[in-house]
PDB file of C-alpha atoms in Angstrom:
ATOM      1  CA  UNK S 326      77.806 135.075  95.789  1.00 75.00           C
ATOM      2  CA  UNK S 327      75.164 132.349  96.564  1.00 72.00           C
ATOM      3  CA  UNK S 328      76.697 132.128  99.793  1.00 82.00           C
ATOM      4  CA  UNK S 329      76.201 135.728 101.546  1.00 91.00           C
ATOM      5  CA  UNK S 330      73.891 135.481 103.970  1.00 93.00           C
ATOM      6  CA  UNK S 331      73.544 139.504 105.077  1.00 96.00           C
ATOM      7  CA  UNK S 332      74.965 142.398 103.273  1.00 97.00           C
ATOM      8  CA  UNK S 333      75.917 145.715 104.630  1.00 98.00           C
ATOM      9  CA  UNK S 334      74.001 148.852 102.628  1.00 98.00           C
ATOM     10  CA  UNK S 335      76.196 152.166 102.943  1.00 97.00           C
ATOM     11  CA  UNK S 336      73.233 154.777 102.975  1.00 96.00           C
ATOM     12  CA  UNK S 337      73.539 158.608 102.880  1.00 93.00           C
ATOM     13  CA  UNK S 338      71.054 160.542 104.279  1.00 92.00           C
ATOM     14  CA  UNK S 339      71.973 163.113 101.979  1.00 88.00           C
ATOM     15  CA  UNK S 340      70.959 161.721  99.318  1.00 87.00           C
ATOM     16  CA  UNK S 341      67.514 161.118  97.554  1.00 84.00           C
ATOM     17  CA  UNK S 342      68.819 158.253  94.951  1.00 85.00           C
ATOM     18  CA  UNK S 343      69.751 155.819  97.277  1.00 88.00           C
ATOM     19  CA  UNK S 344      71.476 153.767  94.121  1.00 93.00           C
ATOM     20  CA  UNK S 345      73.171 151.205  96.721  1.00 95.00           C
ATOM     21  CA  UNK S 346      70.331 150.610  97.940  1.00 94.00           C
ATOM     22  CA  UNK S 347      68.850 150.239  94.847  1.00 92.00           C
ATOM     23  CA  UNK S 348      71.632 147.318  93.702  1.00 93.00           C
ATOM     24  CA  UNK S 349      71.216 145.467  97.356  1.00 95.00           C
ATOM     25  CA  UNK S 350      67.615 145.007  96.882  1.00 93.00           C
ATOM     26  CA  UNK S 351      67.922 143.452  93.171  1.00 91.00           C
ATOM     27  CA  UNK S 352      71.015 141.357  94.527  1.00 93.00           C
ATOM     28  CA  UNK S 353      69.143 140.011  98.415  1.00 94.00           C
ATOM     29  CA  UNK S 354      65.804 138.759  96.501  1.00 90.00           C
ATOM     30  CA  UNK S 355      68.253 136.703  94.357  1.00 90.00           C
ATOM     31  CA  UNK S 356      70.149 135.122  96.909  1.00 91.00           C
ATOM     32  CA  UNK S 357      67.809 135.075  99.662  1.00 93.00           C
ATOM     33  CA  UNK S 358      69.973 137.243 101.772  1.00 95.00           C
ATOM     34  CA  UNK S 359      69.277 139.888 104.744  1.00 96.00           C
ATOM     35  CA  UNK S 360      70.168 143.239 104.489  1.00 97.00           C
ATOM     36  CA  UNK S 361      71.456 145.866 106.909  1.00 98.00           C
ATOM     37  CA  UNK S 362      71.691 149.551 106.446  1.00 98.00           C
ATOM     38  CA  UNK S 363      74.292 151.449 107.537  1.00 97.00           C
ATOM     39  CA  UNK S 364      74.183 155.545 108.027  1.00 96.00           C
ATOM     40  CA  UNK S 365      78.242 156.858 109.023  1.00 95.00           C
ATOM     41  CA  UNK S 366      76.608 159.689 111.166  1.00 90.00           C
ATOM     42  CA  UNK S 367      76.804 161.077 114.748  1.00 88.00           C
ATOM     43  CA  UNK S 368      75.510 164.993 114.062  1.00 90.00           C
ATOM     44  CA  UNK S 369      72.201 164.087 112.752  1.00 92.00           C
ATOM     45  CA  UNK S 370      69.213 161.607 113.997  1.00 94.00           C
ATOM     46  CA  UNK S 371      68.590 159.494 110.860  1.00 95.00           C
ATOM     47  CA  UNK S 372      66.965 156.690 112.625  1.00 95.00           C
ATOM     48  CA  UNK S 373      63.685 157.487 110.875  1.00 95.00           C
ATOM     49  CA  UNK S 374      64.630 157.627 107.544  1.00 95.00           C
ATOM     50  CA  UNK S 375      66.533 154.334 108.038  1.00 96.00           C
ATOM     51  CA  UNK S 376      63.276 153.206 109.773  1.00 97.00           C
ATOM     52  CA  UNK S 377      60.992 153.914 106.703  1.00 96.00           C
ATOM     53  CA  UNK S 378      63.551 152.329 104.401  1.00 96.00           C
ATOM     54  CA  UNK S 379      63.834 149.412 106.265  1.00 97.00           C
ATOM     55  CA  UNK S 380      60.057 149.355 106.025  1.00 96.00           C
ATOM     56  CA  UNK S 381      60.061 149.358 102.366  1.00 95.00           C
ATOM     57  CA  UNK S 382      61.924 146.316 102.118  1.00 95.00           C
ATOM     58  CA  UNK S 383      59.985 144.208 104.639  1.00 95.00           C
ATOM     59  CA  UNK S 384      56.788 145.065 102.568  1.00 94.00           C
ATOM     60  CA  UNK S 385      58.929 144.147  99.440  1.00 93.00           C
ATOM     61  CA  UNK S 386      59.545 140.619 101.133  1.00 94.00           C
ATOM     62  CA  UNK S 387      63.308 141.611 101.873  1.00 95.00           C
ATOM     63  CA  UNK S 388      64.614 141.263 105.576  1.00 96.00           C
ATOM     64  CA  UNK S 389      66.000 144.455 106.962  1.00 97.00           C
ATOM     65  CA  UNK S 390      67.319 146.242 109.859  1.00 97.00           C
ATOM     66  CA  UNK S 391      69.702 149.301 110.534  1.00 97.00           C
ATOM     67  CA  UNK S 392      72.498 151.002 112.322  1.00 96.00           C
ATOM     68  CA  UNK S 393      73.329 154.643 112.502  1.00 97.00           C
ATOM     69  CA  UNK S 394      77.305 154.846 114.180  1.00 96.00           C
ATOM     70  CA  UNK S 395      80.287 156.107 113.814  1.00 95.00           C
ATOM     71  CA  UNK S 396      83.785 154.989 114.322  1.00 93.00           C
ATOM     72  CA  UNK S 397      86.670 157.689 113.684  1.00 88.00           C
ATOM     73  CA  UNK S 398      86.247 157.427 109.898  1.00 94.00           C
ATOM     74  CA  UNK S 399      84.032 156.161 107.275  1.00 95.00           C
ATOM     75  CA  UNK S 400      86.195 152.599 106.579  1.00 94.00           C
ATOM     76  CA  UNK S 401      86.263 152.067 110.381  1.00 95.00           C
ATOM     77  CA  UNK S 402      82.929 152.981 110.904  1.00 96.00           C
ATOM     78  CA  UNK S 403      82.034 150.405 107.625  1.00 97.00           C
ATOM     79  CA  UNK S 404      84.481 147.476 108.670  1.00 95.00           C
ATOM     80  CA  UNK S 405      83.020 147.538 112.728  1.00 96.00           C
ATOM     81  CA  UNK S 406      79.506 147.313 111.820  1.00 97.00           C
ATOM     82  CA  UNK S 407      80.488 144.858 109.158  1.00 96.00           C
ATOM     83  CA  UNK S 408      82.043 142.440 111.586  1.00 94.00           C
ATOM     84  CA  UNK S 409      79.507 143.583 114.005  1.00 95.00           C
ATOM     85  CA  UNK S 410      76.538 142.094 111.659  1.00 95.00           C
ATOM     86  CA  UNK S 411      78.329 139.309 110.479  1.00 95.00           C
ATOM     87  CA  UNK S 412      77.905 140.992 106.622  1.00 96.00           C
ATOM     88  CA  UNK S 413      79.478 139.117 104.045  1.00 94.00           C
ATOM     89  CA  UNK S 414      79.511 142.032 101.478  1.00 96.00           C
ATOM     90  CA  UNK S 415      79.292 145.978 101.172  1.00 97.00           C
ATOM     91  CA  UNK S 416      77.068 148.046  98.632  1.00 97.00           C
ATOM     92  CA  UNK S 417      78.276 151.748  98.315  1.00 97.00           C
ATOM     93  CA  UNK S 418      77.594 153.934  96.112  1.00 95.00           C
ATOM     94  CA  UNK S 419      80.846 155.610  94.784  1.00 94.00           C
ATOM     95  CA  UNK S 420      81.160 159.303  93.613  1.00 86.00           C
ATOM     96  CA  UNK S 421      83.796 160.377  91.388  1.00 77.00           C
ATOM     97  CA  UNK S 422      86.894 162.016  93.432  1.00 70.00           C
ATOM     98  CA  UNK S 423      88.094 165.470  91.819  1.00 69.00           C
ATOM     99  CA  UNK S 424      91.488 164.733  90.948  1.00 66.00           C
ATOM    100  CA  UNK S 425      93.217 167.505  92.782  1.00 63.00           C
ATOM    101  CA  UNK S 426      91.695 165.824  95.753  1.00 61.00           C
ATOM    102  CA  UNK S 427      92.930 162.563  94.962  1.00 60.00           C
ATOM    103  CA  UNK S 428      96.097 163.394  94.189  1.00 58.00           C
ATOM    104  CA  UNK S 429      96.737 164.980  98.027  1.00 63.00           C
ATOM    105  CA  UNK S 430      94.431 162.429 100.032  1.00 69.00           C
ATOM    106  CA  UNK S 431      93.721 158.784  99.635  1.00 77.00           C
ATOM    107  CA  UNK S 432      90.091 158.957  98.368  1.00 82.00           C
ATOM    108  CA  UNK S 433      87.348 157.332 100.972  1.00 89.00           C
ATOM    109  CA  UNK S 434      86.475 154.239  98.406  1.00 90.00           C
ATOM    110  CA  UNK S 435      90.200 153.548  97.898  1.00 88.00           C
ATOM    111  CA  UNK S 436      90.636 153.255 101.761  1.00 89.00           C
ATOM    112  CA  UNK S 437      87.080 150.683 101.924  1.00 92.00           C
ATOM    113  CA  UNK S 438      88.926 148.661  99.415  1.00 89.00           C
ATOM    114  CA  UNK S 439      92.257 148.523 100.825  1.00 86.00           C
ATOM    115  CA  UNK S 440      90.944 147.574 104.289  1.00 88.00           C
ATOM    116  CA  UNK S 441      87.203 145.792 104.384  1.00 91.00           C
ATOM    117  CA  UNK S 442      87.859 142.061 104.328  1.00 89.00           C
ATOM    118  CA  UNK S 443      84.851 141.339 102.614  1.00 93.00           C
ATOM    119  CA  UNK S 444      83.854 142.010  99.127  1.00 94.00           C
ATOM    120  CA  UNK S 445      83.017 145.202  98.092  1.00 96.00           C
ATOM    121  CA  UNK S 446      80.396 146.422  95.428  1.00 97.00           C
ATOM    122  CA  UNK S 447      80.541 150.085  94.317  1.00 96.00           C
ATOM    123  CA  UNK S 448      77.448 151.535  92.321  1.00 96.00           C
ATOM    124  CA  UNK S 449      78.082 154.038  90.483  1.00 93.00           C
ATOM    125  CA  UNK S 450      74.330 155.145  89.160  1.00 89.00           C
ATOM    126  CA  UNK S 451      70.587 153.479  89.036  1.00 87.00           C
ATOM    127  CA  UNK S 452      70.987 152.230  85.668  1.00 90.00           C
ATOM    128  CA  UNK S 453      69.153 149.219  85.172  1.00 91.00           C
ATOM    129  CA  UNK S 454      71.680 145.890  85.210  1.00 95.00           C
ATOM    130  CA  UNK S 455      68.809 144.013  83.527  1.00 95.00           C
ATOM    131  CA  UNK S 456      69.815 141.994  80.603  1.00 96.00           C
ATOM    132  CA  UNK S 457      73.468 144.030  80.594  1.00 96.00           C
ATOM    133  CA  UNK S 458      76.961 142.586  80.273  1.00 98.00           C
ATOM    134  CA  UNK S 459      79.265 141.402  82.564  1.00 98.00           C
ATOM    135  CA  UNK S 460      82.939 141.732  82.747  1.00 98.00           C
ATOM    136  CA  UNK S 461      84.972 139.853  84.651  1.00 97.00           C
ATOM    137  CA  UNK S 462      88.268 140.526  84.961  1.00 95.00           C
ATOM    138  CA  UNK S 463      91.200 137.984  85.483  1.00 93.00           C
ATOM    139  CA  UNK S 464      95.011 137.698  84.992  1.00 89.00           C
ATOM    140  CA  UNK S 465      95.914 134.454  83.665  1.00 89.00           C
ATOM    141  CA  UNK S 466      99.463 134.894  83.804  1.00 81.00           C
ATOM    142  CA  UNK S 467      99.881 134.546  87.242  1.00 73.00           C
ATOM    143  CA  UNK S 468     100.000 130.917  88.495  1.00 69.00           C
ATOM    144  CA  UNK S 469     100.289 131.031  92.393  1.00 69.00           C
ATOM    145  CA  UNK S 470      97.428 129.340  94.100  1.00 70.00           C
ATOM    146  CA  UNK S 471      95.996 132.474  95.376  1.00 71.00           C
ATOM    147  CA  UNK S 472      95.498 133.960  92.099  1.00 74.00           C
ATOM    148  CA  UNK S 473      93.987 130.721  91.011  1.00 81.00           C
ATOM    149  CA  UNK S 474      91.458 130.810  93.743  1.00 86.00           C
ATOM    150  CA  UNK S 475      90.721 134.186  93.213  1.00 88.00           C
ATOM    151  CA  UNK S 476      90.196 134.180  89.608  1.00 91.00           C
ATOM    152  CA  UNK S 477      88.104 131.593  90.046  1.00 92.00           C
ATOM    153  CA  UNK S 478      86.004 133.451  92.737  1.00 93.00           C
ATOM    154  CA  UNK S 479      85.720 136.328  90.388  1.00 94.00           C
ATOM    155  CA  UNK S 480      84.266 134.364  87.396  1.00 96.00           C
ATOM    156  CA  UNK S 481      82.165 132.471  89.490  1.00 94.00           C
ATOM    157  CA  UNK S 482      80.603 135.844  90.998  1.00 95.00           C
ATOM    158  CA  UNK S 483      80.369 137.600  87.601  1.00 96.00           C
ATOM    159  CA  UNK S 484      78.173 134.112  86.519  1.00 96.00           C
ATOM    160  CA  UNK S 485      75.854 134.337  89.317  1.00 94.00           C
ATOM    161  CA  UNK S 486      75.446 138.084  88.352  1.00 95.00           C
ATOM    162  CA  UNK S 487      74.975 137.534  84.489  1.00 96.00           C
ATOM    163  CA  UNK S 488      72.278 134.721  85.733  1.00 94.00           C
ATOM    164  CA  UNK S 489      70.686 137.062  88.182  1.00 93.00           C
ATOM    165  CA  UNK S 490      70.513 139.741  85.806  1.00 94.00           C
ATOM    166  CA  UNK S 491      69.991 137.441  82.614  1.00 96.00           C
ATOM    167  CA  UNK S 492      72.516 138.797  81.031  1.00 96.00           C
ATOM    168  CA  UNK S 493      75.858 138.314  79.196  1.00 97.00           C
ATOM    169  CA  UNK S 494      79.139 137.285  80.801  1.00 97.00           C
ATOM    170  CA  UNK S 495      82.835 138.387  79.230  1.00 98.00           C
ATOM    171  CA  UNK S 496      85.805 137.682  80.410  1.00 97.00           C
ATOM    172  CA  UNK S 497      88.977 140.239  79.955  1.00 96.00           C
ATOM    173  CA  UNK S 498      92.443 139.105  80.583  1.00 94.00           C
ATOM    174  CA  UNK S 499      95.572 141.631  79.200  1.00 91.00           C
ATOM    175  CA  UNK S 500      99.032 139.931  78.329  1.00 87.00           C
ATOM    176  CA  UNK S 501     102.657 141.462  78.170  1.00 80.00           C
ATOM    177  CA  UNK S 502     104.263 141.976  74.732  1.00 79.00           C
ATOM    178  CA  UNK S 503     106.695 139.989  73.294  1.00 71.00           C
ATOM    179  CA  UNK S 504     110.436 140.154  74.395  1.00 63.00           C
ATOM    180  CA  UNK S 505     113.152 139.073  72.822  1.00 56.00           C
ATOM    181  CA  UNK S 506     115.234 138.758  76.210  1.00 48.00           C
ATOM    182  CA  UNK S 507     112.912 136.619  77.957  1.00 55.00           C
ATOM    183  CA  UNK S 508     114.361 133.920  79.620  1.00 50.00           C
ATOM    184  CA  UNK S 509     111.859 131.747  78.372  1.00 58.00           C
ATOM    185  CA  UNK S 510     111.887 131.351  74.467  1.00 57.00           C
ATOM    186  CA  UNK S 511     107.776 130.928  74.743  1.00 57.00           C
ATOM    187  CA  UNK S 512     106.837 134.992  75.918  1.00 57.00           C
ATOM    188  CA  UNK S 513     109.426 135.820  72.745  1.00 62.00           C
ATOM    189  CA  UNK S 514     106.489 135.423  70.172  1.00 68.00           C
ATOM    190  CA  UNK S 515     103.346 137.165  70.659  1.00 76.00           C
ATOM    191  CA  UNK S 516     101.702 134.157  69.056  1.00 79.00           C
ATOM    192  CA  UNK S 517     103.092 131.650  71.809  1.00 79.00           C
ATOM    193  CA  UNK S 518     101.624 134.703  74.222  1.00 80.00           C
ATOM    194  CA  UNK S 519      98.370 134.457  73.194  1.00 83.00           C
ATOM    195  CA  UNK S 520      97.644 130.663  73.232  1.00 85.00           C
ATOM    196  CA  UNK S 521      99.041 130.301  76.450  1.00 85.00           C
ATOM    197  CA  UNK S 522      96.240 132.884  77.675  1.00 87.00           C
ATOM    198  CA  UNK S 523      93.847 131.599  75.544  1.00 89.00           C
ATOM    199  CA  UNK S 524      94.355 128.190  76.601  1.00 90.00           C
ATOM    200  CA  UNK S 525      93.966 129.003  80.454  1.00 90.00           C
ATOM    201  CA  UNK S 526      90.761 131.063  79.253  1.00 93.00           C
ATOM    202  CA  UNK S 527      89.183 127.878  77.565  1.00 94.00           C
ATOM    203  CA  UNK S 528      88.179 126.125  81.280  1.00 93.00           C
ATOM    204  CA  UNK S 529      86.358 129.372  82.339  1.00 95.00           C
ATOM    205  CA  UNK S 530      84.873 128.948  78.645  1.00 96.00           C
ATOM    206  CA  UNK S 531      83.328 125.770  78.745  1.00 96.00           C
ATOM    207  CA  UNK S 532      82.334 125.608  82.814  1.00 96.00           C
ATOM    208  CA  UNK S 533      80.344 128.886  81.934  1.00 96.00           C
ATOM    209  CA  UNK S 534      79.636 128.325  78.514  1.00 95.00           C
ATOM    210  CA  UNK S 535      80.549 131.792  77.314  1.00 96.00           C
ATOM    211  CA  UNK S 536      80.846 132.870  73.902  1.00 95.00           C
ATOM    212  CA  UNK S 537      84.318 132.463  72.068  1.00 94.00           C
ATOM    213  CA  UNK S 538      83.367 136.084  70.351  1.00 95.00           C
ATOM    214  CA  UNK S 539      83.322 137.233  74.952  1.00 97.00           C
ATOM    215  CA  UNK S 540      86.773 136.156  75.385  1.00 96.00           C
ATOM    216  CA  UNK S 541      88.639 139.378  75.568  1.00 95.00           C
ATOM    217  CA  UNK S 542      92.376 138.612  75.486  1.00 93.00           C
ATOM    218  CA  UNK S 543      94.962 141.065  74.685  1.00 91.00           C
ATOM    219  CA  UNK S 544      98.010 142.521  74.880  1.00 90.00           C
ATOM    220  CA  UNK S 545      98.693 146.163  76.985  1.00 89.00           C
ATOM    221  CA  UNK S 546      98.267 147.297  80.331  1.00 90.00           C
ATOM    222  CA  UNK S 547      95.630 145.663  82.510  1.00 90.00           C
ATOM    223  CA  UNK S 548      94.233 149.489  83.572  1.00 91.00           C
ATOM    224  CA  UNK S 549      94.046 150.267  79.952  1.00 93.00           C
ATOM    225  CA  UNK S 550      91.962 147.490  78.340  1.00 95.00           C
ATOM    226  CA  UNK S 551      89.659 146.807  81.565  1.00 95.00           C
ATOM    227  CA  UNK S 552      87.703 150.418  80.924  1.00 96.00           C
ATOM    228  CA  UNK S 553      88.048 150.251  77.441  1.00 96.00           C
ATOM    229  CA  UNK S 554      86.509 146.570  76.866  1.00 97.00           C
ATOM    230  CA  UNK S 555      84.046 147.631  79.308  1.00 97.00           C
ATOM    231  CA  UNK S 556      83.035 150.614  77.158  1.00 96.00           C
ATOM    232  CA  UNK S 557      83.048 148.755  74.759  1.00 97.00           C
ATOM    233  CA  UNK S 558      80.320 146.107  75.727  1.00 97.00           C
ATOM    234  CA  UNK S 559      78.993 148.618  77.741  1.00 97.00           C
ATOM    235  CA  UNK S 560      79.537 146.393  80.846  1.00 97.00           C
ATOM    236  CA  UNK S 561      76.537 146.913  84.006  1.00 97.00           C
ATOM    237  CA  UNK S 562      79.189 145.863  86.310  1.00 97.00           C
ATOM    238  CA  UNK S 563      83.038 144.884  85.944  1.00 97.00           C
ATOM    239  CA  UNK S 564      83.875 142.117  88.768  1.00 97.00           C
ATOM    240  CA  UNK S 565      87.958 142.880  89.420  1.00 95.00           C
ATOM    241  CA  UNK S 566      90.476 141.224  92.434  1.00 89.00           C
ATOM    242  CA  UNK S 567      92.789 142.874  94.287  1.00 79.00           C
ATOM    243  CA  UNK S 568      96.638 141.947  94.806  1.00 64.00           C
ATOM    244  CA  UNK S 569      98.159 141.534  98.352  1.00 46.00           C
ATOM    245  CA  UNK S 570     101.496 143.258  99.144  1.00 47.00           C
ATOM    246  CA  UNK S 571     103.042 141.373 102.091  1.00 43.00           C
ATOM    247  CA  UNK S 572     105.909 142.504 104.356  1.00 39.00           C
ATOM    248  CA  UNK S 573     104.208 145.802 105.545  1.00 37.00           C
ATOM    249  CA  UNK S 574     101.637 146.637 108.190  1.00 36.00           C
ATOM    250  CA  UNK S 575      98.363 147.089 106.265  1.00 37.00           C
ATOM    251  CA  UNK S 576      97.294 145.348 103.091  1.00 38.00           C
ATOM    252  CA  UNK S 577      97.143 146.961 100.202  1.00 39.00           C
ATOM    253  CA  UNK S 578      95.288 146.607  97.070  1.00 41.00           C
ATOM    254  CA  UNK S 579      96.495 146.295  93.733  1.00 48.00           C
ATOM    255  CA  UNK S 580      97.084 149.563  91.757  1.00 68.00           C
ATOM    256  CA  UNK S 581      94.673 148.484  88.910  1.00 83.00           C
ATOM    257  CA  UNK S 582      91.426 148.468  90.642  1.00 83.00           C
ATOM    258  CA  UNK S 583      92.233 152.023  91.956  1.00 81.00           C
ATOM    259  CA  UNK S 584      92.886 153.353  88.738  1.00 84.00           C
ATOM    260  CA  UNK S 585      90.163 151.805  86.813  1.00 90.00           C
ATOM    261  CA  UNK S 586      87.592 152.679  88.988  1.00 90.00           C
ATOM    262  CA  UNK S 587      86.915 155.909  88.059  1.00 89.00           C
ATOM    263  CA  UNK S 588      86.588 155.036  84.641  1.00 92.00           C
ATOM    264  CA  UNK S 589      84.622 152.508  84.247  1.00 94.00           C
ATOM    265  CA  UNK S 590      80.759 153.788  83.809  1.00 93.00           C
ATOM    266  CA  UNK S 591      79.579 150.816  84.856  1.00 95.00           C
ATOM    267  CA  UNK S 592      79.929 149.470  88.626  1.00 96.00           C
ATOM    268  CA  UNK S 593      82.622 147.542  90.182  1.00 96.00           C
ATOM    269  CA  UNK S 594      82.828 144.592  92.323  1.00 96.00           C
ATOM    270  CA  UNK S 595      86.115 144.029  94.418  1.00 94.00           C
ATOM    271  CA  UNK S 596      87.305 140.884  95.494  1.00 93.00           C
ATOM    272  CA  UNK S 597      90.289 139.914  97.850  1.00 85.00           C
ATOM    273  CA  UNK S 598      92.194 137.037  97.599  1.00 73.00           C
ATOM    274  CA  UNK S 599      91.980 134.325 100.860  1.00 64.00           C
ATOM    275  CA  UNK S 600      95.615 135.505 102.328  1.00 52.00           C
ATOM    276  CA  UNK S 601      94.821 138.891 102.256  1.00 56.00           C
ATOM    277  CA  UNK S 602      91.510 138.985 103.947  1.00 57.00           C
ATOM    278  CA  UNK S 603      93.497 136.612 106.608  1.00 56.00           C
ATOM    279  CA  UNK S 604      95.986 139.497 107.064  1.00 50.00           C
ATOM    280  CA  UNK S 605      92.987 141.887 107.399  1.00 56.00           C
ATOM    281  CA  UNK S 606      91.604 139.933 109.364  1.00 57.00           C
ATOM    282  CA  UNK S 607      94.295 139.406 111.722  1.00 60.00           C
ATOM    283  CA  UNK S 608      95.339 143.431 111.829  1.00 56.00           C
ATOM    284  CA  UNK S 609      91.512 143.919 113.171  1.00 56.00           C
ATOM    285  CA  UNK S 610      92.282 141.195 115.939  1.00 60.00           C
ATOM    286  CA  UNK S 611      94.863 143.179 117.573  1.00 55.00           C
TER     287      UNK S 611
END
């Protein structure tokens, strides 16, 4: 995270809480980085609005500018000013979808994480991070080098956050169940399971120093124990990666962020791994 130089504010005029905005603030006077707001508008002048806020920051010692634009929808509109600004990561406040809704359209959110190729922080409310918990959120199963690089990107984010916020880092990681017909006599026995997991778990342990009694490793569904370690340690903000899907046109994310989103409490910072925001990448060359 040390290394974002601008980030990219999502504001809506419509709204008086300006939580994103709230988050980008806290997040640019720890890293020393520049932000830029964003309003997805073309009905309405808010030029002064983004103006005064803008102002706000300057007098608060953070650099800011703005853009109000609009590019056929909210992700393309988001993504062009993005690459436009040279942004290496998006604040947005996200508002739960009504499930009817969601189950006939593709909400907005799912689209920004499916398609930005930069990280992507959603804020749910203006509850204080201060001195909260941290969840990141890894699967130590997999053992291609993408994953590797990615879970590696996601603990070292959710550090930098827990030392921003001086607060307390966990780490979550869910593991199948035992089967008997496994090819390989080690994922028959729930104990082998577990210290393979915990094993992989002990570098992220001692490079970060966190707390044997953090270490949340267990067996069920990934979308399952996510929210409900979160709840748990009442987590400020869960940091989660997405999965690439190759052989199609667009990237897609992996179904687990999608479905966890909505119920966490807490917010959620997306991460891509390195092959997928080169396909992204690549898709907004053409």
């Amino acid at each position: 995270m040390q290394a974002i130089k601008r980030i990219l504010v999502v504001i809506d005029p419509t709204r008086e809480d300006n939580v994103a905005l709230v988050r980008s603030r806290l997040i640019a006077a720890f890293i020393g980085a520049e932000l830029h707001l964003l309003a997805c508008e073309n009905r309405h002048d808010h030029k002064p609005l983004l103006a005064e806020l803008c102002a706000g920051l300057e007098a608060a010692g953070v650099t800011a500018s703005y853009t109000q634009t609009w590019h056929a929808n909210l992700t393309e509109t988001i993504v062009h000013t993005l690459r436009a600004e040279g942004c290496g990561l998006v604040i947005k406040q996200h508002l739960p979808d009504n499930p009817l809704k969601k189950a006939l359209l593709t909400p907005d959110d799912w689209k920004l994480l499916r398609h930005c190729p930069a990280p992507v922080l959603l804020v749910k409310d203006s509850a204080s991070w201060m001195h909260g918990n941290v969840l990141a959120a890894v699967d130590l199963g997999n053992h291609d080098d993408q994953h590797h690089v990615l879970h590696d990107n996601i603990v070292s984010h959710a550090a930098d956050i827990a030392d921003m916020i001086n607060g307390h880092m966990h780490l979550i990681s869910a593991h199948p169940a035992p089967m008997l017909s496994a090819a390989n006599p080690v994922y028959q026995l729930r104990e082998n399971i577990v210290r393979i997991y915990t094993d992989k778990a002990v570098r992220y342990r001692d490079q970060y120093n966190i707390p044997e009694a953090n270490l949340h490793i267990d067996e069920g569904p990934a979308d399952t124990l996510i929210p409900k370690v979160a709840q748990q340690i009442g987590a400020s903000v869960t940091v989660i990666g997405t999965v690439a899907r190759t052989g199609i046109s667009g990237a897609l994310i992996g179904n687990t962020a999608e479905v966890v989103l909505d119920q966490l409490k807490g917010d959620v910072l997306v991460l891509k791994p390195d092959d997928m925001i080169a396909h992204l990448e690549e898709l907004l060359e053409k």
